[in-house]
């Protein structure tokens, strides 16, 4: 296995070296080695929580759903998580001028904390750095909200207007940030190589990104521990750990 993976990594490196416009597309699998669980692996977040309870509609309608949301966030996305070698390698490619951008489904800010340039990280599903009041649109840092949660507040509301406070991540049933989706789509269609790392490629419209790349004639390299619907389209498929 090791020897075969070595050849695959060499093949991937060759494609990266020759590429003129490489884009990285990442999912939760790039952060599991930082201690953040992914969603659909055994033991992942959706094996502990029911995704049906985590829709935008339920969050708006039901304080109990909001309490569950804040509980999930506190339990799964520890602020102490650190970038892992996968995040650092992607940031290094950026510093080498070999990466146009990172398109990520993740909300953990680890690409930015590993050194990927903020304006070149497209967070399709928002991020957990902020919480936003749905009434007055005031923003609060997640550190500040974490302090309220630590002090026993179960469903924090907006201190300014007592409106519903929502993490800035995109929930099921919520639309993705339009400008971010537009820019990411343009990069996906313009690249000649896409590194697809740590995603089941099952949640849309994010999972269209590698499809747009393939449709535009780009090569795709997939690094993923489990099968994805695009495995047979990959120029290089590495069934291994992102780190
Ligand atoms: N290295 C490589 N692959 C890994 C690693 C690792 N260390 N750890 C996990 N994986 C793989 C898993 O095998 C799985 O195929 O990463 C993939 C993670 O898939 P999901 O858990 O489905 O995460 P993701 O694809 O990012 O989910 C997309 O779904 O719940 C929503 O909004 C949420 O952004 C998320 C979206």
CSV table of C-alpha atoms and ligand atoms in Angstrom, one decimal:
chain,number,residue,atom,x,y,z
A,1,UNK,CA,0.0,0.0,0.0
A,2,UNK,CA,2.8,2.4,1.0
A,3,UNK,CA,4.7,1.9,-2.2
A,4,UNK,CA,1.6,2.3,-4.3
A,5,UNK,CA,0.6,5.5,-2.5
A,6,UNK,CA,4.1,6.8,-3.1
A,7,UNK,CA,3.6,6.5,-6.8
A,8,UNK,CA,0.2,8.2,-6.6
A,9,UNK,CA,1.7,11.1,-4.6
A,10,UNK,CA,4.4,11.4,-7.3
A,11,UNK,CA,1.8,11.5,-10.0
A,12,UNK,CA,-0.2,14.1,-8.1
A,13,UNK,CA,3.0,16.2,-7.5
A,14,UNK,CA,3.7,16.0,-11.3
A,15,UNK,CA,0.2,17.3,-12.1
A,16,UNK,CA,0.5,20.1,-9.5
A,17,UNK,CA,4.0,21.1,-10.8
A,18,UNK,CA,2.7,21.3,-14.5
A,19,UNK,CA,-0.6,23.0,-13.6
A,20,UNK,CA,-1.1,26.7,-14.4
A,21,UNK,CA,-4.3,27.2,-12.3
A,22,UNK,CA,-4.7,24.9,-9.4
A,23,UNK,CA,-7.7,25.2,-7.0
A,24,UNK,CA,-8.1,23.3,-3.7
A,25,UNK,CA,-11.6,22.1,-2.7
A,26,UNK,CA,-11.9,20.8,0.9
A,27,UNK,CA,-14.4,19.2,3.2
A,28,UNK,CA,-14.6,18.1,6.8
A,29,UNK,CA,-12.1,15.3,6.2
A,30,UNK,CA,-9.2,17.9,6.0
A,31,UNK,CA,-9.9,18.8,9.6
A,32,UNK,CA,-10.4,15.5,11.3
A,33,UNK,CA,-6.7,15.2,12.0
A,34,UNK,CA,-7.1,18.5,13.9
A,35,UNK,CA,-9.6,16.8,16.2
A,36,UNK,CA,-12.7,18.1,14.6
A,37,UNK,CA,-15.1,15.3,13.7
A,38,UNK,CA,-16.4,15.1,10.1
A,39,UNK,CA,-20.1,14.5,9.4
A,40,UNK,CA,-20.5,11.2,7.7
A,41,UNK,CA,-17.7,8.9,8.8
A,42,UNK,CA,-18.6,6.4,11.4
A,43,UNK,CA,-18.8,8.4,14.7
A,44,UNK,CA,-19.1,11.6,12.7
A,45,UNK,CA,-21.5,14.4,13.7
A,46,UNK,CA,-24.5,13.0,11.9
A,47,UNK,CA,-24.1,9.8,13.8
A,48,UNK,CA,-24.6,11.7,17.1
A,49,UNK,CA,-27.1,14.4,16.0
A,50,UNK,CA,-30.0,14.1,13.6
A,51,UNK,CA,-29.5,16.5,10.6
A,52,UNK,CA,-33.3,16.9,10.5
A,53,UNK,CA,-33.0,18.9,13.8
A,54,UNK,CA,-30.5,21.3,12.2
A,55,UNK,CA,-32.4,23.1,9.5
A,56,UNK,CA,-32.5,26.8,9.2
A,57,UNK,CA,-36.4,26.7,9.6
A,58,UNK,CA,-36.2,24.7,12.8
A,59,UNK,CA,-33.5,27.1,14.2
A,60,UNK,CA,-35.8,30.1,13.5
A,61,UNK,CA,-39.0,28.5,14.9
A,62,UNK,CA,-37.8,26.7,18.0
A,63,UNK,CA,-35.6,27.8,20.9
A,64,UNK,CA,-35.1,24.1,21.7
A,65,UNK,CA,-33.6,23.6,18.3
A,66,UNK,CA,-31.4,26.6,18.9
A,67,UNK,CA,-30.2,25.1,22.2
A,68,UNK,CA,-29.3,21.9,20.3
A,69,UNK,CA,-27.4,23.9,17.7
A,70,UNK,CA,-25.3,25.7,20.2
A,71,UNK,CA,-24.7,22.4,22.0
A,72,UNK,CA,-23.5,20.8,18.8
A,73,UNK,CA,-21.2,23.7,18.0
A,74,UNK,CA,-19.7,23.8,21.5
A,75,UNK,CA,-19.2,20.0,21.5
A,76,UNK,CA,-17.8,19.5,18.0
A,77,UNK,CA,-15.9,22.7,17.0
A,78,UNK,CA,-13.5,23.3,19.8
A,79,UNK,CA,-11.8,26.7,19.6
A,80,UNK,CA,-8.6,24.9,20.6
A,81,UNK,CA,-8.4,23.0,17.3
A,82,UNK,CA,-5.1,23.7,15.4
A,83,UNK,CA,-4.4,23.4,11.7
A,84,UNK,CA,-2.9,20.0,10.7
A,85,UNK,CA,-0.3,19.2,8.0
A,86,UNK,CA,-3.0,19.1,5.3
A,87,UNK,CA,-3.9,22.8,6.0
A,88,UNK,CA,-0.3,23.8,6.1
A,89,UNK,CA,0.5,22.0,2.9
A,90,UNK,CA,-2.3,23.8,1.1
A,91,UNK,CA,-1.1,27.1,2.6
A,92,UNK,CA,2.4,26.3,1.4
A,93,UNK,CA,1.1,25.7,-2.2
A,94,UNK,CA,-0.5,29.2,-1.9
A,95,UNK,CA,2.8,30.8,-0.8
A,96,UNK,CA,4.6,29.0,-3.7
A,97,UNK,CA,2.1,30.7,-6.1
A,98,UNK,CA,0.8,27.3,-7.1
A,99,UNK,CA,-2.7,27.7,-5.8
A,100,UNK,CA,-5.4,30.1,-7.1
A,101,UNK,CA,-7.6,29.7,-4.1
A,102,UNK,CA,-9.1,27.3,-1.5
A,103,UNK,CA,-12.8,26.6,-1.8
A,104,UNK,CA,-13.9,25.0,1.4
A,105,UNK,CA,-17.1,23.6,2.9
A,106,UNK,CA,-15.6,23.9,6.4
A,107,UNK,CA,-16.5,26.5,8.9
A,108,UNK,CA,-13.6,26.0,11.3
A,109,UNK,CA,-11.3,28.8,9.9
A,110,UNK,CA,-8.3,26.4,9.9
A,111,UNK,CA,-7.2,27.2,6.4
A,112,UNK,CA,-6.8,30.8,7.3
A,113,UNK,CA,-5.1,29.9,10.6
A,114,UNK,CA,-2.7,27.7,8.7
A,115,UNK,CA,-1.7,30.8,6.5
A,116,UNK,CA,-4.0,30.5,3.5
A,117,UNK,CA,-4.7,34.1,2.4
A,118,UNK,CA,-8.1,35.1,3.7
A,119,UNK,CA,-9.3,36.6,0.4
A,120,UNK,CA,-8.3,33.4,-1.4
A,121,UNK,CA,-10.4,31.2,0.9
A,122,UNK,CA,-14.0,30.8,-0.3
A,123,UNK,CA,-16.1,29.6,2.7
A,124,UNK,CA,-19.2,28.2,0.9
A,125,UNK,CA,-20.8,27.3,4.2
A,126,UNK,CA,-19.9,30.4,6.1
A,127,UNK,CA,-17.9,30.1,9.3
A,128,UNK,CA,-18.2,29.8,13.0
A,129,UNK,CA,-16.0,32.8,13.8
A,130,UNK,CA,-19.1,35.0,14.2
A,131,UNK,CA,-22.7,34.9,15.3
A,132,UNK,CA,-25.2,37.4,13.7
A,133,UNK,CA,-28.4,38.8,15.1
A,134,UNK,CA,-31.2,38.0,12.6
A,135,UNK,CA,-33.0,41.2,13.6
A,136,UNK,CA,-30.5,44.0,14.0
A,137,UNK,CA,-27.6,42.2,12.1
A,138,UNK,CA,-25.2,43.0,14.9
A,139,UNK,CA,-22.2,40.6,14.8
A,140,UNK,CA,-20.6,39.0,17.8
A,141,UNK,CA,-17.3,37.0,17.9
A,142,UNK,CA,-17.7,33.3,18.6
A,143,UNK,CA,-15.3,33.7,21.5
A,144,UNK,CA,-17.7,36.2,23.1
A,145,UNK,CA,-20.7,33.8,22.5
A,146,UNK,CA,-18.6,30.9,23.9
A,147,UNK,CA,-18.1,32.9,27.1
A,148,UNK,CA,-21.9,33.4,27.4
A,149,UNK,CA,-22.4,29.6,26.8
A,150,UNK,CA,-19.7,28.8,29.4
A,151,UNK,CA,-21.5,31.0,31.9
A,152,UNK,CA,-24.6,28.8,31.5
A,153,UNK,CA,-26.6,30.7,28.8
A,154,UNK,CA,-28.2,27.9,26.8
A,155,UNK,CA,-29.8,30.0,24.0
A,156,UNK,CA,-27.9,33.2,23.6
A,157,UNK,CA,-29.9,36.1,22.1
A,158,UNK,CA,-28.7,39.5,20.8
A,159,UNK,CA,-27.5,41.6,23.8
A,160,UNK,CA,-28.5,44.8,21.8
A,161,UNK,CA,-32.0,43.9,20.7
A,162,UNK,CA,-32.8,40.4,22.1
A,163,UNK,CA,-33.2,39.1,18.5
A,164,UNK,CA,-32.4,35.6,17.5
A,165,UNK,CA,-28.6,35.1,17.4
A,166,UNK,CA,-27.4,32.7,14.7
A,167,UNK,CA,-23.9,31.2,14.0
A,168,UNK,CA,-22.6,32.6,10.7
A,169,UNK,CA,-22.4,29.0,9.3
A,170,UNK,CA,-24.9,28.1,6.6
A,171,UNK,CA,-27.6,25.7,7.8
A,172,UNK,CA,-29.5,23.1,5.8
A,173,UNK,CA,-32.3,25.0,4.0
A,174,UNK,CA,-30.4,28.3,4.1
A,175,UNK,CA,-28.9,29.7,0.9
A,176,UNK,CA,-25.2,30.0,0.5
A,177,UNK,CA,-23.5,33.4,0.4
A,178,UNK,CA,-24.2,34.4,-3.3
A,179,UNK,CA,-20.9,36.3,-3.9
A,180,UNK,CA,-18.8,33.6,-2.4
A,181,UNK,CA,-20.6,30.9,-4.5
A,182,UNK,CA,-20.2,33.0,-7.6
A,183,UNK,CA,-16.5,33.5,-7.1
A,184,UNK,CA,-15.9,29.9,-6.2
A,185,UNK,CA,-17.8,28.7,-9.3
A,186,UNK,CA,-15.8,31.0,-11.5
A,187,UNK,CA,-12.5,29.6,-10.1
A,188,UNK,CA,-13.8,26.0,-10.4
A,189,UNK,CA,-14.6,26.6,-14.1
A,190,UNK,CA,-11.3,28.4,-14.8
A,191,UNK,CA,-8.9,25.9,-13.1
A,192,UNK,CA,-6.9,23.3,-14.9
A,193,UNK,CA,-6.4,21.2,-11.8
A,194,UNK,CA,-8.6,20.7,-8.6
A,195,UNK,CA,-7.3,19.1,-5.5
A,196,UNK,CA,-10.4,17.5,-3.8
A,197,UNK,CA,-9.6,16.7,-0.2
A,198,UNK,CA,-11.7,15.2,2.6
A,199,UNK,CA,-15.3,15.3,1.2
A,200,UNK,CA,-18.0,12.8,0.5
A,201,UNK,CA,-19.1,15.2,-2.3
A,202,UNK,CA,-22.7,14.6,-1.4
A,203,UNK,CA,-24.0,18.1,-0.4
A,204,UNK,CA,-25.0,20.6,-3.1
A,205,UNK,CA,-24.4,23.1,-4.5
A,206,UNK,CA,-20.9,22.8,-2.9
A,207,UNK,CA,-20.3,19.4,-4.5
A,208,UNK,CA,-20.8,20.9,-8.0
A,209,UNK,CA,-17.4,22.6,-7.7
A,210,UNK,CA,-15.4,19.5,-8.9
A,211,UNK,CA,-18.0,18.8,-11.5
A,212,UNK,CA,-17.6,22.3,-12.9
A,213,UNK,CA,-13.8,21.7,-13.0
A,214,UNK,CA,-14.2,18.4,-14.9
A,215,UNK,CA,-16.8,20.0,-17.3
A,216,UNK,CA,-14.2,22.6,-18.1
A,217,UNK,CA,-11.5,20.0,-18.9
A,218,UNK,CA,-9.6,20.3,-15.7
A,219,UNK,CA,-7.9,17.2,-14.0
A,220,UNK,CA,-9.1,16.3,-10.5
A,221,UNK,CA,-7.0,14.7,-7.8
A,222,UNK,CA,-9.0,13.2,-5.0
A,223,UNK,CA,-7.5,12.5,-1.5
A,224,UNK,CA,-10.2,10.8,0.6
A,225,UNK,CA,-10.5,8.0,3.1
A,226,UNK,CA,-13.8,6.7,1.6
A,227,UNK,CA,-15.3,6.4,-1.9
A,228,UNK,CA,-16.8,9.5,-3.6
A,229,UNK,CA,-19.1,9.7,-6.6
A,230,UNK,CA,-16.3,11.2,-8.6
A,231,UNK,CA,-13.6,8.6,-7.9
A,232,UNK,CA,-13.6,7.2,-11.4
A,233,UNK,CA,-13.2,10.7,-12.9
A,234,UNK,CA,-10.1,11.4,-10.8
A,235,UNK,CA,-6.7,11.6,-12.7
A,236,UNK,CA,-5.2,10.5,-9.4
A,237,UNK,CA,-7.1,8.9,-6.5
A,238,UNK,CA,-5.4,8.6,-3.1
A,239,UNK,CA,-7.4,6.6,-0.6
A,240,UNK,CA,-5.4,8.0,2.3
A,241,UNK,CA,-5.2,10.6,5.0
A,242,UNK,CA,-5.1,14.3,4.0
A,243,UNK,CA,-2.4,15.1,6.5
B,1,LIG,N1,-8.1,12.3,5.4
B,1,LIG,C1,-8.8,12.1,4.2
B,1,LIG,N2,-10.1,11.9,4.2
B,1,LIG,C2,-10.8,11.9,5.4
B,1,LIG,C3,-10.1,12.1,6.6
B,1,LIG,C4,-8.7,12.3,6.6
B,1,LIG,N3,-8.0,12.5,7.7
B,1,LIG,N4,-11.1,12.1,7.6
B,1,LIG,C5,-12.3,11.9,7.0
B,1,LIG,N5,-12.1,11.8,5.7
B,1,LIG,C6,-13.1,11.7,4.6
B,1,LIG,C7,-14.3,10.8,5.0
B,1,LIG,O1,-14.0,9.4,4.6
B,1,LIG,C8,-15.4,11.4,4.2
B,1,LIG,O2,-15.5,10.8,3.0
B,1,LIG,O3,-13.7,13.0,4.5
B,1,LIG,C9,-15.0,12.8,4.1
B,1,LIG,C10,-15.8,13.8,4.9
B,1,LIG,O4,-17.1,13.8,4.4
B,1,LIG,P1,-18.3,14.5,5.2
B,1,LIG,O5,-18.3,14.1,6.6
B,1,LIG,O6,-19.6,14.2,4.4
B,1,LIG,O7,-18.0,16.0,5.2
B,1,LIG,P2,-18.3,17.0,4.0
B,1,LIG,O8,-18.2,16.3,2.6
B,1,LIG,O9,-17.4,18.2,4.2
B,1,LIG,O10,-19.8,17.5,4.2
B,1,LIG,C11,-20.3,18.5,3.4
B,1,LIG,O11,-22.3,18.5,4.8
B,1,LIG,O12,-23.3,18.5,6.9
B,1,LIG,C12,-22.9,19.3,5.8
B,1,LIG,O13,-22.4,21.6,5.9
B,1,LIG,C13,-21.9,20.3,6.2
B,1,LIG,O14,-20.0,21.2,5.0
B,1,LIG,C14,-20.7,20.0,5.4
B,1,LIG,C15,-21.3,19.3,4.2
